[in-house]
Coordinates of N, CA and C in Angstrom, one line a residue:
M20 N 0.8 -1.3 -0.3 CA -0.3 -0.2 -0.1 C 0.6 1.3 -0.3
S21 N 0.5 2.1 -0.8 CA 1.1 3.4 -1.3 C 1.0 4.4 0.6
E22 N 1.9 5.4 0.2 CA 1.7 6.6 1.4 C 0.6 7.3 1.2
P23 N 0.0 7.9 2.1 CA -1.3 8.5 2.0 C -0.8 9.9 1.4
T24 N -1.6 10.3 0.7 CA -1.2 11.9 0.0 C -2.2 13.2 0.4
G25 N -1.3 14.0 0.1 CA -2.1 15.2 0.2 C -2.2 16.1 -1.3
K26 N -3.3 16.8 -1.3 CA -2.8 17.6 -2.2 C -2.4 19.2 -2.1
Y27 N -1.9 19.6 -2.7 CA -1.4 21.2 -2.2 C -0.7 21.7 -3.6
S28 N -0.8 23.1 -3.3 CA -0.9 23.9 -4.6 C 0.8 24.6 -4.2
I29 N 1.6 24.8 -5.3 CA 2.8 25.0 -5.4 C 2.9 26.5 -6.4
T30 N 3.7 27.0 -6.6 CA 4.8 28.0 -7.7 C 5.4 28.0 -8.0
M31 N 6.0 27.6 -9.1 CA 7.0 27.7 -9.8 C 7.5 28.5 -11.1
P32 N 8.4 29.0 -11.7 CA 8.8 29.3 -12.6 C 8.2 28.6 -14.1
R33 N 7.2 29.2 -14.9 CA 6.7 28.1 -15.8 C 7.7 27.7 -16.5
D34 N 8.6 27.7 -17.2 CA 9.6 27.0 -17.9 C 10.1 26.1 -16.9
I35 N 10.2 26.1 -15.6 CA 10.5 24.4 -15.1 C 9.4 23.5 -14.7
A36 N 8.1 24.0 -14.8 CA 6.8 23.2 -14.7 C 7.0 22.7 -16.2
E37 N 7.1 23.5 -17.3 CA 7.1 22.9 -18.5 C 7.9 21.7 -18.7
A38 N 9.3 21.8 -18.6 CA 10.2 20.8 -18.5 C 10.0 19.8 -17.4
A39 N 9.1 19.8 -16.5 CA 9.4 18.8 -15.5 C 8.3 17.9 -16.0
K40 N 6.8 18.6 -16.6 CA 5.9 18.0 -17.5 C 6.3 17.1 -18.6
A41 N 7.5 17.8 -19.5 CA 8.1 17.3 -20.4 C 8.5 15.6 -20.1
R42 N 9.1 15.8 -18.8 CA 9.9 14.9 -18.4 C 9.3 14.0 -17.2
S43 N 7.9 14.1 -17.0 CA 7.6 13.4 -15.7 C 7.1 11.8 -16.5
G44 N 6.5 11.8 -17.7 CA 6.6 10.5 -18.5 C 5.0 10.1 -17.6
P45 N 4.4 8.4 -17.7 CA 3.3 8.1 -17.3 C 3.2 8.2 -16.2
S46 N 4.2 8.3 -15.4 CA 4.1 8.8 -13.5 C 2.8 9.9 -13.5
G47 N 3.5 11.3 -14.4 CA 3.1 12.5 -13.8 C 3.6 13.1 -13.3
L48 N 3.0 14.5 -13.8 CA 3.8 15.8 -12.7 C 3.8 15.5 -11.3
S49 N 3.0 15.3 -10.5 CA 2.8 15.0 -9.3 C 4.0 13.8 -8.7
A50 N 4.1 12.6 -9.3 CA 5.2 12.2 -8.7 C 6.5 12.2 -9.2
Y51 N 6.8 13.2 -10.5 CA 7.9 13.9 -10.7 C 8.5 14.4 -9.4
V52 N 7.3 15.5 -9.4 CA 8.3 16.6 -8.5 C 8.1 15.9 -6.8
A53 N 7.1 15.0 -6.4 CA 7.6 14.5 -5.1 C 8.7 13.4 -5.1
A54 N 8.9 13.3 -6.6 CA 10.7 12.6 -6.2 C 11.7 13.3 -6.2
A55 N 11.6 14.8 -6.9 CA 12.6 15.8 -7.0 C 12.4 16.3 -5.1
V56 N 11.9 16.2 -4.8 CA 11.4 16.7 -3.1 C 11.9 15.9 -2.5
A57 N 11.2 14.6 -2.6 CA 12.2 13.7 -1.9 C 13.7 13.5 -1.8
R58 N 14.5 13.8 -3.0 CA 15.8 13.4 -3.1 C 16.3 15.1 -2.5
Q59 N 15.4 16.0 -2.3 CA 16.3 17.3 -2.1 C 16.2 16.9 -0.5
I60 N 15.4 16.4 -0.2 CA 15.4 16.1 1.6 C 16.2 15.2 2.1
E61 N 16.6 14.6 0.8 CA 17.5 13.3 1.4 C 19.1 14.2 1.8
R62 N 19.4 14.5 0.1 CA 20.3 15.4 0.2 C 20.7 16.8 1.5
D63 N 19.9 17.4 1.8 CA 19.6 18.3 2.9 C 20.0 17.3 4.7
N64 N 19.2 16.3 4.5 CA 19.7 15.5 5.3 C 21.4 15.0 5.6
L65 N 21.6 14.5 4.6 CA 23.0 14.3 4.2 C 24.1 15.7 4.5
N66 N 23.6 16.5 4.3 CA 24.4 18.1 4.5 C 24.5 18.0 6.0
E67 N 23.0 17.9 6.8 CA 23.4 18.2 8.5 C 24.3 16.9 8.8
I68 N 24.1 15.9 7.9 CA 25.1 14.8 8.9 C 26.6 15.1 8.6
I69 N 26.5 15.7 7.6 CA 28.2 16.1 7.1 C 28.6 17.5 8.3
Q70 N 27.5 18.3 8.4 CA 28.1 19.2 9.4 C 28.2 18.7 10.4
V71 N 27.8 18.1 11.3 CA 28.2 17.2 12.4 C 29.2 16.5 13.0
A72 N 29.4 16.0 11.2 CA 30.5 14.9 11.7 C 31.5 15.9 11.4
E73 N 31.9 17.2 10.5 CA 33.1 18.3 10.8 C 32.8 19.2 11.8
A74 N 32.0 19.2 12.4 CA 32.2 20.1 13.8 C 32.9 18.9 14.8
E75 N 32.8 17.8 14.8 CA 33.6 17.0 15.4 C 34.5 16.6 15.8
H76 N 35.0 16.1 14.4 CA 35.9 15.9 13.5 C 36.8 16.7 12.4
G77 N 36.8 18.0 12.0 CA 37.2 18.9 11.6 C 36.6 18.2 10.1
P78 N 37.2 19.4 9.0 CA 36.2 19.2 7.3 C 37.3 18.3 7.0
V79 N 36.8 17.1 6.2 CA 37.6 16.1 5.2 C 38.6 17.2 4.4
T80 N 39.7 16.6 3.8 CA 40.8 17.3 2.8 C 40.5 16.6 1.7
D81 N 40.6 17.4 0.8 CA 41.0 17.2 -0.7 C 41.8 15.8 -0.6
E82 N 42.7 15.8 -0.1 CA 43.6 14.4 -0.3 C 42.7 13.3 0.3
E83 N 42.2 13.7 1.3 CA 41.4 12.5 1.8 C 40.3 11.9 0.9
I84 N 39.7 12.6 0.4 CA 38.2 12.6 -0.4 C 39.4 12.2 -1.6
Q85 N 40.1 12.2 -2.7 CA 40.8 11.6 -3.5 C 41.3 10.4 -3.4
S86 N 41.9 10.4 -1.9 CA 42.3 8.9 -1.3 C 40.7 7.7 -1.5
L87 N 39.5 8.2 -1.4 CA 38.6 7.8 -0.9 C 38.1 7.2 -2.4
R88 N 38.3 8.3 -3.1 CA 38.0 7.7 -4.7 C 38.7 7.1 -5.2
D89 N 40.3 7.1 -5.1 CA 40.9 5.9 -5.8 C 41.0 4.5 -5.6
Q90 N 40.3 4.6 -3.9 CA 40.0 3.2 -3.3 C 39.0 2.7 -4.0
L91 N 37.9 3.6 -4.2 CA 36.4 3.2 -4.9 C 36.7 2.7 -6.7
S92 N 37.7 3.6 -6.6 CA 38.1 3.2 -8.2 C 38.2 2.0 -8.2
Q93 N 39.5 1.7 -7.5 CA 40.3 0.4 -7.5 C 39.4 -1.0 -7.5
A94 N 38.6 -0.6 -6.0 CA 37.4 -1.4 -6.0 C 36.8 -1.9 -7.2
R95 N 36.1 -0.7 -7.7 CA 35.3 -1.5 -9.2 C 36.1 -1.7 -10.1
H96 N 37.2 -1.4 -10.2 CA 38.1 -2.4 -11.3 C 38.2 -3.7 -10.8
E97 N 38.3 -3.9 -9.8 CA 38.8 -5.7 -9.2 C 37.4 -6.1 -9.5
Q98 N 36.1 -5.7 -9.4 CA 35.2 -6.3 -9.3 C 34.9 -6.6 -10.9
T99 N 35.1 -6.0 -11.6 CA 35.1 -5.9 -13.0 C 35.4 -6.7 -13.3
R100 N 37.3 -6.8 -12.9 CA 38.1 -7.9 -13.6 C 37.5 -9.1 -12.9
G101 N 36.9 -9.4 -11.8 CA 36.9 -10.5 -11.1 C 35.6 -11.4 -11.8
R102 N 34.6 -10.6 -12.4 CA 33.4 -11.2 -13.1 C 33.9 -11.9 -14.9
A103 N 35.1 -11.0 -14.8 CA 35.2 -11.3 -16.0 C 36.4 -12.4 -16.3
D104 N 36.6 -12.9 -15.3 CA 38.0 -14.1 -14.7 C 36.6 -15.0 -14.5
A105 N 35.0 -15.1 -13.8 CA 34.4 -15.9 -14.0 C 33.8 -16.6 -15.1
A106 N 33.6 -15.4 -15.7 CA 32.9 -15.6 -17.1 C 33.6 -16.8 -18.1

């Protein structure tokens, strides 16, 4: 069963509304806007978590970010190689 819904009136620039309508597909504009708002709430929540973590542990450096990106890239490479070896 889906979540209960409510009907709301919002105001947005016409060009954004038209672009959203064009992209919304069969699920419709309401579902498209709801998904966009849900994504924004997730981003806001993540930003709050980051702020709390940085207040406690200090900001993450560019070097730390790059190191983690390198580790992720290496893990993806190994995973892809492992699939090729298994085939």
